[in-house]
Coordinates of C-alpha atoms in Angstrom, one line a residue:
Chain K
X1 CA 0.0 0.0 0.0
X2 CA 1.2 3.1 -1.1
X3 CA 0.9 6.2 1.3
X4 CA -1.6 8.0 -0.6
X5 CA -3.7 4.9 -0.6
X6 CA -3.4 5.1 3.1
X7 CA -4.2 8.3 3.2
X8 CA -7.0 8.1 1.1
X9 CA -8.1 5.1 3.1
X10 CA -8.1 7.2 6.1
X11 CA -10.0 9.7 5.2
X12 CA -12.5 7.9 3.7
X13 CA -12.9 6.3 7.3
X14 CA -13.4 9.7 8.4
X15 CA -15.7 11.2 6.3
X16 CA -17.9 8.1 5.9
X17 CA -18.0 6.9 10.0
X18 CA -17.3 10.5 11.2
X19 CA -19.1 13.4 9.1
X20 CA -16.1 15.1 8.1
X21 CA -15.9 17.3 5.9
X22 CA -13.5 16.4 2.6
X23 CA -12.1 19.4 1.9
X24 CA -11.2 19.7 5.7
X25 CA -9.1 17.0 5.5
X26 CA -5.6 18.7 5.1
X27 CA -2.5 17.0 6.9
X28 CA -1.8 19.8 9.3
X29 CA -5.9 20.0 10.7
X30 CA -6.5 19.7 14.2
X31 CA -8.6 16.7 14.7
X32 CA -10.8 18.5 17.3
X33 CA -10.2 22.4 16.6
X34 CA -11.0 21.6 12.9
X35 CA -12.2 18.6 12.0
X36 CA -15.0 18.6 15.3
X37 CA -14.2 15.7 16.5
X38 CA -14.2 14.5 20.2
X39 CA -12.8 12.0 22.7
X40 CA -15.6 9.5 22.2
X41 CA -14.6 9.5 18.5
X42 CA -11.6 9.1 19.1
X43 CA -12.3 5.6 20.9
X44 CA -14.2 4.6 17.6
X45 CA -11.8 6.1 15.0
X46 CA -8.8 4.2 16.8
X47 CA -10.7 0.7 16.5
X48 CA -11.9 1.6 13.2
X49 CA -8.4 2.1 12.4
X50 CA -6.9 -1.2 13.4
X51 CA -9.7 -3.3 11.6
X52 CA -9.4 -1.2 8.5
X53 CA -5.6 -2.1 8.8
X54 CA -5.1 -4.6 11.0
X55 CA -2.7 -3.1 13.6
X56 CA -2.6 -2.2 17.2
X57 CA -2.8 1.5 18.1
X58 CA -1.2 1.6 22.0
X59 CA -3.7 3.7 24.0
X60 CA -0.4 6.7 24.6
X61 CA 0.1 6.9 21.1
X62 CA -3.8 7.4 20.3
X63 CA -3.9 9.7 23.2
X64 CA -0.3 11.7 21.3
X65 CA -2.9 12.3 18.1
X66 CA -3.5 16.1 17.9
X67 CA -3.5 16.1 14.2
X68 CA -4.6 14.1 11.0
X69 CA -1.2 13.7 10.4
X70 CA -0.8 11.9 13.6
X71 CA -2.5 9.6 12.5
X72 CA -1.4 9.1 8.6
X73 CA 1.9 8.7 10.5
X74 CA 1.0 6.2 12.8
X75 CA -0.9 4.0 11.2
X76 CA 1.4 3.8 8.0
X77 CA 4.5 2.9 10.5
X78 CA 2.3 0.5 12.4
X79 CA 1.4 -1.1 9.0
X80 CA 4.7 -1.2 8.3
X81 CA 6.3 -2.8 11.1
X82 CA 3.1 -5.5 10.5
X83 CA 4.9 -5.8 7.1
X84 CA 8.4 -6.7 8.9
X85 CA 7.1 -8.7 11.2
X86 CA 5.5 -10.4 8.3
X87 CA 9.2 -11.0 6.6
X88 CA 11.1 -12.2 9.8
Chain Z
X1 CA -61.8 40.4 37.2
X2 CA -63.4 37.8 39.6
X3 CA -61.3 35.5 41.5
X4 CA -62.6 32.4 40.0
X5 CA -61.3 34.3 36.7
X6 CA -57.8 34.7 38.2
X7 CA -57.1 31.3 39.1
X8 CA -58.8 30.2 35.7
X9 CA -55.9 32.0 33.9
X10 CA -53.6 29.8 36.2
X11 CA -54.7 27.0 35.3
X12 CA -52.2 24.7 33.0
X13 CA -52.8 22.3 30.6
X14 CA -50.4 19.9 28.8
X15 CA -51.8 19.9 24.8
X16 CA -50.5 17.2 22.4
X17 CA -49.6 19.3 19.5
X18 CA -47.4 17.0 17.7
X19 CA -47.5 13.0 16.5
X20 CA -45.3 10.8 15.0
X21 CA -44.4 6.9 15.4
X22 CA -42.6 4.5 13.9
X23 CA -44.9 1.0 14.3
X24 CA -45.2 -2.3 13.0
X25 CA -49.0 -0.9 11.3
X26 CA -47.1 2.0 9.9
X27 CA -44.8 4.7 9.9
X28 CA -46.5 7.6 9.0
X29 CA -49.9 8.9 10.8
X30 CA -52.0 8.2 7.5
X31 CA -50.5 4.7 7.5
X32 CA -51.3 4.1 11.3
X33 CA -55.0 6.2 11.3
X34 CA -55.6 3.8 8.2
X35 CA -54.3 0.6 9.7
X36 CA -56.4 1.4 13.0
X37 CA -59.7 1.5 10.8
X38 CA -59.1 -1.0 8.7
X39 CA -58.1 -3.6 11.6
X40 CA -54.7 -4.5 9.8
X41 CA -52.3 -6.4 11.8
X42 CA -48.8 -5.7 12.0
X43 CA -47.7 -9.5 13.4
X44 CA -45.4 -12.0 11.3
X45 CA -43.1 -15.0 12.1
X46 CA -39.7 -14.4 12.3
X47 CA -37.5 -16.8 11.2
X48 CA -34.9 -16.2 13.0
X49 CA -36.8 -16.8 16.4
X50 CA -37.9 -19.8 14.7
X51 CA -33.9 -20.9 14.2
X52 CA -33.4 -19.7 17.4
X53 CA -35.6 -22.3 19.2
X54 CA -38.1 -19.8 20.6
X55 CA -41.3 -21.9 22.0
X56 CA -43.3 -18.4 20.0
X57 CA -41.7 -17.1 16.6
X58 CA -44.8 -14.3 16.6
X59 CA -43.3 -10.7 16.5
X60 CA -44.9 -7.2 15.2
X61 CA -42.4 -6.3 12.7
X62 CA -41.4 -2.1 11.6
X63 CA -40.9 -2.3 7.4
X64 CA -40.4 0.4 5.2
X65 CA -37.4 2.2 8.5
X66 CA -34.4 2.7 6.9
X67 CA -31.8 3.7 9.7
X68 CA -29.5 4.5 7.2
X69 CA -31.0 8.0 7.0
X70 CA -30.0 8.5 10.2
X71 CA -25.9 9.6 10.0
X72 CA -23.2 7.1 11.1
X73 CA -21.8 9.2 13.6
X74 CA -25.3 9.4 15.4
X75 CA -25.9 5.7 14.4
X76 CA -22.7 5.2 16.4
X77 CA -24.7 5.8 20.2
X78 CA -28.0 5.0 19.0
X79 CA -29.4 1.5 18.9
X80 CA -33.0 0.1 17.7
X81 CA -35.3 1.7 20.2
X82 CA -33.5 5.0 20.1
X83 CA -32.9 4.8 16.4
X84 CA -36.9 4.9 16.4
X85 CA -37.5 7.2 18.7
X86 CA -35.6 9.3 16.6
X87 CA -37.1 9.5 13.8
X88 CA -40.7 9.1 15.9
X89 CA -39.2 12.6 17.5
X90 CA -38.3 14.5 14.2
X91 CA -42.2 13.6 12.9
X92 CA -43.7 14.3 15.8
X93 CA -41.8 17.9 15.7
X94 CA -42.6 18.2 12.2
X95 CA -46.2 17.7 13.1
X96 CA -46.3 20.0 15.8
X97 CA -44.1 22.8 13.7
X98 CA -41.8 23.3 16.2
X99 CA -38.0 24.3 15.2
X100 CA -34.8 23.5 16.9
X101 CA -34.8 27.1 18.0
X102 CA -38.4 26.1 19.9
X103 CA -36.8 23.4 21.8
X104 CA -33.7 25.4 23.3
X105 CA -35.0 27.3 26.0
X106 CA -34.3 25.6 29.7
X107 CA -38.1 25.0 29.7
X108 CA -38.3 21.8 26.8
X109 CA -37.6 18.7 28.1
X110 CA -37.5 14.8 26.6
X111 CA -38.9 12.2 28.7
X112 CA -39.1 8.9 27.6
X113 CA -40.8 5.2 28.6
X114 CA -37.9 2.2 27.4
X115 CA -37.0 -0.6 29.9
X116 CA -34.5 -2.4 28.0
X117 CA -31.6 -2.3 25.2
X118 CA -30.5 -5.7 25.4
X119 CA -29.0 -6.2 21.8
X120 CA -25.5 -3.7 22.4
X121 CA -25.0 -5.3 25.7
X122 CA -25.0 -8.6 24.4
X123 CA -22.7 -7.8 21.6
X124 CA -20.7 -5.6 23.6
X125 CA -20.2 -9.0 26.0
X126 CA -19.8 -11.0 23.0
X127 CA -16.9 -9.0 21.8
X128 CA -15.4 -8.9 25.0
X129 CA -15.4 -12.6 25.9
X130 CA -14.3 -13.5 22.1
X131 CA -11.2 -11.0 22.0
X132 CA -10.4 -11.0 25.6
X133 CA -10.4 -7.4 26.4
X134 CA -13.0 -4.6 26.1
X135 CA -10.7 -2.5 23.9
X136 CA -12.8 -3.6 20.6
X137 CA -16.4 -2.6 22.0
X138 CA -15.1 1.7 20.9
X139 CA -16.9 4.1 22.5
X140 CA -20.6 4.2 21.3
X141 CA -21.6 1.0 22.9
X142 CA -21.9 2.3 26.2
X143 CA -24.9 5.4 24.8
X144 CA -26.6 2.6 23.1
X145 CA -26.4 -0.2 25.6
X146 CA -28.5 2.1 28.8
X147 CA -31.7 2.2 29.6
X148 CA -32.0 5.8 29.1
X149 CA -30.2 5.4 25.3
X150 CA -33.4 7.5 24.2
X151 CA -33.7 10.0 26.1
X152 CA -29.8 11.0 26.1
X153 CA -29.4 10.6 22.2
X154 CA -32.7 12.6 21.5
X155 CA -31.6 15.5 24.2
X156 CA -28.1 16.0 22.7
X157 CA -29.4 15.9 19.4
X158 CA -32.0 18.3 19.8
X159 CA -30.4 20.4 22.0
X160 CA -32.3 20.7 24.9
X161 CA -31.9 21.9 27.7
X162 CA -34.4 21.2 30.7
X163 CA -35.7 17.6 31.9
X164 CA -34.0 14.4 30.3
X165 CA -34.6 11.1 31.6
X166 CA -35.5 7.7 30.7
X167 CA -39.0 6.0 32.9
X168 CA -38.6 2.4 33.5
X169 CA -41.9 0.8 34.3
X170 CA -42.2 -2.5 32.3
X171 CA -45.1 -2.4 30.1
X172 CA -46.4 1.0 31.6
X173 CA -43.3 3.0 30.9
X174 CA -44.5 5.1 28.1
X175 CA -48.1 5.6 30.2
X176 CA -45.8 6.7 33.3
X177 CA -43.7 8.9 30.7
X178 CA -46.5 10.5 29.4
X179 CA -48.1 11.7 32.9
X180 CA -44.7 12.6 34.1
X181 CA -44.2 14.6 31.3
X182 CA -47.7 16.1 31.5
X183 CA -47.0 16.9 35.4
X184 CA -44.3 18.9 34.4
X185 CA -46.0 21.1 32.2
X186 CA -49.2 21.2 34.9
X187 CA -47.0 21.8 37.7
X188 CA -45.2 25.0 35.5
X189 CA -41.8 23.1 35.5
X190 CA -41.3 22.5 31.8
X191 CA -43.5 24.3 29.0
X192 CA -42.6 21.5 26.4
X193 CA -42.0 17.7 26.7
X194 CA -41.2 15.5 24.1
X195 CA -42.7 12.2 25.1
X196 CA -43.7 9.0 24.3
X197 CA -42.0 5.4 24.4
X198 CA -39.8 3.2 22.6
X199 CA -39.1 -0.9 22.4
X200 CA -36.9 -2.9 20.8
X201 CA -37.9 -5.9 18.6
X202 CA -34.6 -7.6 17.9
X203 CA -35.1 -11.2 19.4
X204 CA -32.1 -10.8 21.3
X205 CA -34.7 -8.7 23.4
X206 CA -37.5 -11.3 23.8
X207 CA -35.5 -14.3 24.7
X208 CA -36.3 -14.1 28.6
X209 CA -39.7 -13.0 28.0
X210 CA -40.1 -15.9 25.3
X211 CA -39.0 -18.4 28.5
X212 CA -41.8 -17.3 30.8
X213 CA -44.2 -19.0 28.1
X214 CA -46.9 -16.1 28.0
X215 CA -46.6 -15.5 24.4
X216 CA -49.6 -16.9 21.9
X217 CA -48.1 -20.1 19.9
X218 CA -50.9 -19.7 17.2
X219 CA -48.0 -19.1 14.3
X220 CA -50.4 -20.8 11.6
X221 CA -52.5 -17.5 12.0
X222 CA -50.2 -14.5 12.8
X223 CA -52.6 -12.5 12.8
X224 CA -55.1 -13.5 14.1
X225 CA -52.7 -14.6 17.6
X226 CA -52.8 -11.7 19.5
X227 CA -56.9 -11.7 20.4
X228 CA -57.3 -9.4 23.5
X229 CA -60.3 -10.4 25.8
X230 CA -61.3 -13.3 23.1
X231 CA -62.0 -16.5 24.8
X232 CA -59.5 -18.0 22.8
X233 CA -56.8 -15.8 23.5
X234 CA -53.4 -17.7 24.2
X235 CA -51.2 -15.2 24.9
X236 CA -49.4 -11.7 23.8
X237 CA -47.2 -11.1 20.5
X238 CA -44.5 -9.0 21.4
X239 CA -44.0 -5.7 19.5
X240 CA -42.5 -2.7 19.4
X241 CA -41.1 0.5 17.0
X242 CA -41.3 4.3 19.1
X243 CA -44.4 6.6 19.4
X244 CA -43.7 10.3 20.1
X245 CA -45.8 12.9 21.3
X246 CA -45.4 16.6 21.7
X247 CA -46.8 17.7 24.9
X248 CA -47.2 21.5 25.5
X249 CA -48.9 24.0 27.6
X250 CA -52.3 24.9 26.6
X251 CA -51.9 28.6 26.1
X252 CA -48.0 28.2 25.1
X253 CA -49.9 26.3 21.9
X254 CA -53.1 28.2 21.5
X255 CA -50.9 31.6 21.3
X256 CA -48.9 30.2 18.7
X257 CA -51.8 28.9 16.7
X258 CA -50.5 25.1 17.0
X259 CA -53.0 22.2 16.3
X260 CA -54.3 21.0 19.2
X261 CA -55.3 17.4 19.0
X262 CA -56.2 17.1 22.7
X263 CA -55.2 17.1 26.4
X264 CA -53.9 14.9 28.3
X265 CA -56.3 15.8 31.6
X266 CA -55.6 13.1 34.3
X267 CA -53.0 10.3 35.2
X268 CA -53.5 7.7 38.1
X269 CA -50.3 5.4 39.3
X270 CA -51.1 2.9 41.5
X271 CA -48.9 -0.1 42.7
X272 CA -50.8 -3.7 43.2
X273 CA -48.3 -4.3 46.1
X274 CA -48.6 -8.4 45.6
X275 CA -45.8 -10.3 45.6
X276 CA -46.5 -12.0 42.2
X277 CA -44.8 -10.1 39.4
X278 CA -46.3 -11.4 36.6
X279 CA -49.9 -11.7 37.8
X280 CA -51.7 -8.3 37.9
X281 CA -54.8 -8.3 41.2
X282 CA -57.3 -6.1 39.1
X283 CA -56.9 -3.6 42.5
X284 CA -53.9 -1.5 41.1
X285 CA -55.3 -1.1 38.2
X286 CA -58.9 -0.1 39.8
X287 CA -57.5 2.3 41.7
X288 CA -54.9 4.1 38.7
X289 CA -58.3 4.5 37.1
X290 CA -60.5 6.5 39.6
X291 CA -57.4 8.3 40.1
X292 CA -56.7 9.2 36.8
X293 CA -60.8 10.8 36.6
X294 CA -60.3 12.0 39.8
X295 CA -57.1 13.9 38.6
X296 CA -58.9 15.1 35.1
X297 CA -61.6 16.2 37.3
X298 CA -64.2 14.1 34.6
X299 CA -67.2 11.3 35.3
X300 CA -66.8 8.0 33.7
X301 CA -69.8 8.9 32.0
X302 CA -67.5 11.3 30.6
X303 CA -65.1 8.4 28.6
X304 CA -66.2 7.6 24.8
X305 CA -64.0 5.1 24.8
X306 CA -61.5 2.8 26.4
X307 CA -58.2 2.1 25.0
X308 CA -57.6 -1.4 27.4
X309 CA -53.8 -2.4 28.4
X310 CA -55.3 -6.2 27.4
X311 CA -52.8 -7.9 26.2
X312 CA -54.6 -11.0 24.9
X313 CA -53.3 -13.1 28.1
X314 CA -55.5 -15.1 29.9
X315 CA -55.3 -13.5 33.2
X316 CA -54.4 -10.0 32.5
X317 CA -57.4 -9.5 30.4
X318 CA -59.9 -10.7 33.0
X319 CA -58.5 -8.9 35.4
X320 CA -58.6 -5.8 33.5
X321 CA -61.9 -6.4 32.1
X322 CA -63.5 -7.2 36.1
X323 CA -61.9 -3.6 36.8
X324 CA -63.4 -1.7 33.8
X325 CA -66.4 -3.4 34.6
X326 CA -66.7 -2.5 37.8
X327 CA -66.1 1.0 36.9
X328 CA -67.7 1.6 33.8
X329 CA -70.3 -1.7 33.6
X330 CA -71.1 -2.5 30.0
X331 CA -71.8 0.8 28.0
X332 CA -68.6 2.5 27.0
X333 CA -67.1 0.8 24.1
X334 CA -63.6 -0.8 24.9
X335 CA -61.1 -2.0 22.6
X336 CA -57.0 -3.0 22.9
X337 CA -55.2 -2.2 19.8
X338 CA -53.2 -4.8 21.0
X339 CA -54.8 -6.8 18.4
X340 CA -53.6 -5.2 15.9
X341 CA -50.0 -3.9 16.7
X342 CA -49.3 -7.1 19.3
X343 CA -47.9 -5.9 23.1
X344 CA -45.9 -2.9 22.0
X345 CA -44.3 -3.5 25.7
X346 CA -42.2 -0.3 26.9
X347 CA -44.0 1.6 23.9
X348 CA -47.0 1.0 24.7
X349 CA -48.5 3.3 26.9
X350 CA -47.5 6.0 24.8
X351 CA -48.6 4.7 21.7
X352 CA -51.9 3.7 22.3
X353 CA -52.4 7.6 23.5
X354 CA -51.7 8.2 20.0
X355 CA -53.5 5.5 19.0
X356 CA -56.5 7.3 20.6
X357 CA -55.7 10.7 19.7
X358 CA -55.7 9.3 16.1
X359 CA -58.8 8.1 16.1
X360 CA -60.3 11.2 17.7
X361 CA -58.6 13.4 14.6
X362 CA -60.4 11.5 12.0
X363 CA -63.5 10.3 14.1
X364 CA -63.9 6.8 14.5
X365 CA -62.8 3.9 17.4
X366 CA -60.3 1.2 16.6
X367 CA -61.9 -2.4 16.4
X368 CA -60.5 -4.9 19.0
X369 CA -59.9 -7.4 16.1
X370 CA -59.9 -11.2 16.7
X371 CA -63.0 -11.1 19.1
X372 CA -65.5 -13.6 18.9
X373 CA -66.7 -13.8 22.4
X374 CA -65.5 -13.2 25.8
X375 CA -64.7 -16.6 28.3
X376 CA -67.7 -17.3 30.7
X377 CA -65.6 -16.0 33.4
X378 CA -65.0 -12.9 32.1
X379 CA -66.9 -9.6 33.4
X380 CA -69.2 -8.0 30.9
X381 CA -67.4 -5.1 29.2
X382 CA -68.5 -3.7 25.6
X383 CA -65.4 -4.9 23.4
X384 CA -66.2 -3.6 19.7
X385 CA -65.1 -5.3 16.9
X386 CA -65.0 -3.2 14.2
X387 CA -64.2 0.5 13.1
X388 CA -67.1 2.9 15.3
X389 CA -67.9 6.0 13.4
X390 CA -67.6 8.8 17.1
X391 CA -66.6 11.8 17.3
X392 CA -65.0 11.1 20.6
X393 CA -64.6 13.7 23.4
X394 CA -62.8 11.9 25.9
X395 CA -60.9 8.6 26.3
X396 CA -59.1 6.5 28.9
X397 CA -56.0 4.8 28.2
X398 CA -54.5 1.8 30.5
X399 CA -50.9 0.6 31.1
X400 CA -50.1 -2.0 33.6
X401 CA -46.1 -3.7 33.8
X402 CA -45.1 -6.3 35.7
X403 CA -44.6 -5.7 39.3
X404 CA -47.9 -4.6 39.2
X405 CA -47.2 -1.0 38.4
X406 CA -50.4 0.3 36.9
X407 CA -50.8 3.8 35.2
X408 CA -53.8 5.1 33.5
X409 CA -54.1 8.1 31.4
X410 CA -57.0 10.5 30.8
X411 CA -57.3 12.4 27.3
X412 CA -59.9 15.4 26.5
X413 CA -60.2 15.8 22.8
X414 CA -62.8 18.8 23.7
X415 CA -60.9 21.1 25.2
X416 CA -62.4 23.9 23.7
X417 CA -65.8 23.1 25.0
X418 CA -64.5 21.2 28.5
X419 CA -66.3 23.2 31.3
X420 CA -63.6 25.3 32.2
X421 CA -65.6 26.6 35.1
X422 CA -64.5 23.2 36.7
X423 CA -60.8 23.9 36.3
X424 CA -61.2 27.3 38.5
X425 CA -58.0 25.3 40.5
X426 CA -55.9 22.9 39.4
X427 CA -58.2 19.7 40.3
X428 CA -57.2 17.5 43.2
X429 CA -56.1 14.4 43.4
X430 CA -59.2 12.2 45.8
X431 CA -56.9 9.8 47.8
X432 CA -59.0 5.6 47.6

């Protein structure tokens, strides 16, 4: 998967489960001072996350997320180690 | 002015102004007025009760609801009943004219009848036992696995901002709802309250109630099995969807020109105090119905009709029927829409005051369909069987739950022409 799959991925995720707006979805946004989200969907977009990609988002690191970059970043690296861990 | 005058100006009244349900005999007013005339039954047999080894595969079933329209992120904290009661809500609104501006003020409140959500509980269990933590439940199951999932989706959503809470009252929650919420709006507490009840009908929901063995087993005749009062009644068919009603102070709606369909006038409560919870005495009952006259300040003489609790099981309908008996003998026609929509359960009592109010909008009484006769043991009490031209002016509506909690409800559809010289002060409640 490339990263603008995942990205594109993402915020499909986000604009289909969480009402947010498309042309919000720039890297540097604020997931709650622009995108309007809150702490309870933050619980949901984590999980919706891992099953989309099937990796494990550590409770600190979801709690780090201020941005949708965060979370580009952390899934993609979290989809990548999946992808060593696959090779070893 | 006189003083009679001054406390007539002080008088409050709770107005229904607004209707709108989602039921298994339709989802539209229209739909339900239409189903309610014709007699149509809304009871099937689901298959997947069938699979499921329930001794009763008899359900009412909602078609034509597509919660799809509601948006995921809602969808997330909202499960079936609330997902009705919902959309119930936005028609009923919508019916009454009322904005989301109307409903911001600190005096609008929601107040709901639900007693269950048993569906997001057992999946939220399932997940947990089958991945070994809680982690993949997320963080909507919690608002749609409470009690009160209704009444805290529908306040958030609506924005407002004075009384939110859920009744729980078995199969009088919605009756209970409905007088709390008209107290409120007698007392001067709230000037709007958007009321009414909501039930579940996944199976998930029935399976206890499916174990007691009081649900009919006559699945070669859907619907003709739920036959309040009949002799050969065999038991209830669960049911279930979201009624809604809009109540709101009398002059609060008159000044604002809203359609009035009625008030609701009086509520009893009464308890059976008996230690059986699943067999009513008749006295609780009895009692929640003087009170509720007593409280509207009416006669029995007064009622045009009688919207029975009757369930279509064998001992809840006599008892019911030896109590309306007692009060009303034989003369004012009685009929359970049970028979038609099955034992809408939580719902209920807020329905079936819809129900009525329904029928008084396009002037006729609902038949109590699948009667042939009542038992030999059963009081005499006038059950009608088919649509009744009437232009009705006041009805009774029961709701009894298990635990014996009883609640009656009275409804004036004359308001207009009530003798108001009665209401000089708010009417007092005659203790038994």
């Amino acid at each position: 998967m490339t990263t603008e799959e995942l990205i594109q991925q993402v915020n499909e995720i986000l604009i289909e489960g969480f009402e947010v707006e498309p042309d919000l979805l720039r890297p540097e946004a604020s997931l709650v001072d622009d995108l309007g989200l809150d702490s309870l969907d933050g619980v949901d977009i984590v999980v919706a996350m891992e099953k989309a990609f099937g990796c494990r988002i550590e409770e600190a690191e979801a709690r780090a997320m201020r941005t949708l970059k965060d979370i580009y970043d952390s899934v993609e690296r979290l989809v990548a180690d999946l992808g060593e861990r696959g090779k070893s | 002015m006189s003083g009679a005058d001054d406390r007539k100006s002080d008088v409050r009244r709770a107005a229904i102004t607004g209707l709108g349900a989602i039921t298994c005999i339709g989802n539209t007013l229209d739909e339900i007025a239409s189903s309610l005339r014709a007699g149509r039954s809304g009871i099937v047999v689901d298959e997947d009760r069938r699979r499921m080894g329930f001794r009763s595969a008899l359900t009412g079933r909602i078609t034509g609801f597509n919660p799809s329209e509601i948006s995921p992120k809602k969808l997330r904290t909202m499960c079936e009943p609330a997902q009705y009661a919902y959309s119930a809500a936005r028609g009923a609104l919508a019916d009454a004219g009322l904005t989301a501006d109307d409903l911001h003020g600190e005096r609008c409140g929601v107040i709901f009848g639900n007693d269950s959500t048993v569906k997001p509980a057992v999946e939220s269990v399932d997940i947990t036992r089958n991945q070994g933590e809680t982690h993949f439940i997320g963080g909507g199951h919690i608002f749609r696995s409470m009690n009160s999932t209704v009444t805290m989706n529908l306040g958030g959503i609506l924005g407002v901002r004075g009384a939110n809470w859920t009744v729980s009252a078995a199969c009088a929650s919605g009756a209970h709802a409905v007088g709390q919420a008209m107290m409120l709006i007698r007392s001067g507490l709230q000037d709007v309250v958007i009321t009414g009840g909501a039930q579940e009908t996944n199976w998930e929901s029935m399976t206890g109630f499916d174990a007691l063995g009081v649900f009919s087993t006559r699945e070669s005749e859907p619907e003709r099995a739920s036959r309040p009062f009949d002799a050969e009644r065999d038991g209830l068919v669960p049911s279930g969807g979201a009624a809604c009603l809009i109540l709101e102070e009398l002059g609060r709606a008159r000044a604002r020109g809203a359609r009035i369909y009625g008030i609701v006038r009086g509520y009893g409560f009464a308890s059976d105090g008996a230690r059986h919870l699943a067999q009513p005495t008749g006295d609780g009952a009895l009692r929640a119905m003087k009170m509720a006259l007593a409280d509207a300040a009416m006669n029995r003489d007064e009622m045009d009709y009688i919207n029975a609790h009757a369930t279509s099981t064998p001992v809840g309908d006599h008892v019911e029927a030896q109590a309306i008996a007692e009060l009303f003998g034989e003369d004012v026609p009685v009929s359970s829409t049970k028979s038609m929509t099955g034992h809408e359960c939580w719902m209920a009592g807020a329905s079936e005051v819809l129900y009525t109010a329904l029928m008084a909008r396009d002037g006729f009484l609902a038949p109590n369909v699948n009667f042939s006769r009542l038992d030999d043991e059963c009081p005499r009490i006038r059950v009608i069987t088919e649509a009744i031209p009437c232009r009705m002016r006041a009805a009774l509506s029961n709701s009894f739950g298990f635990g014996g909690t009883n609640a009656a409800l009275v409804l004036d559809f004359e308001p207009a022409t009530r003798h108001e010289a009665g209401d000089a002060a708010p009417p007092r409640r005659k203790s038994e």
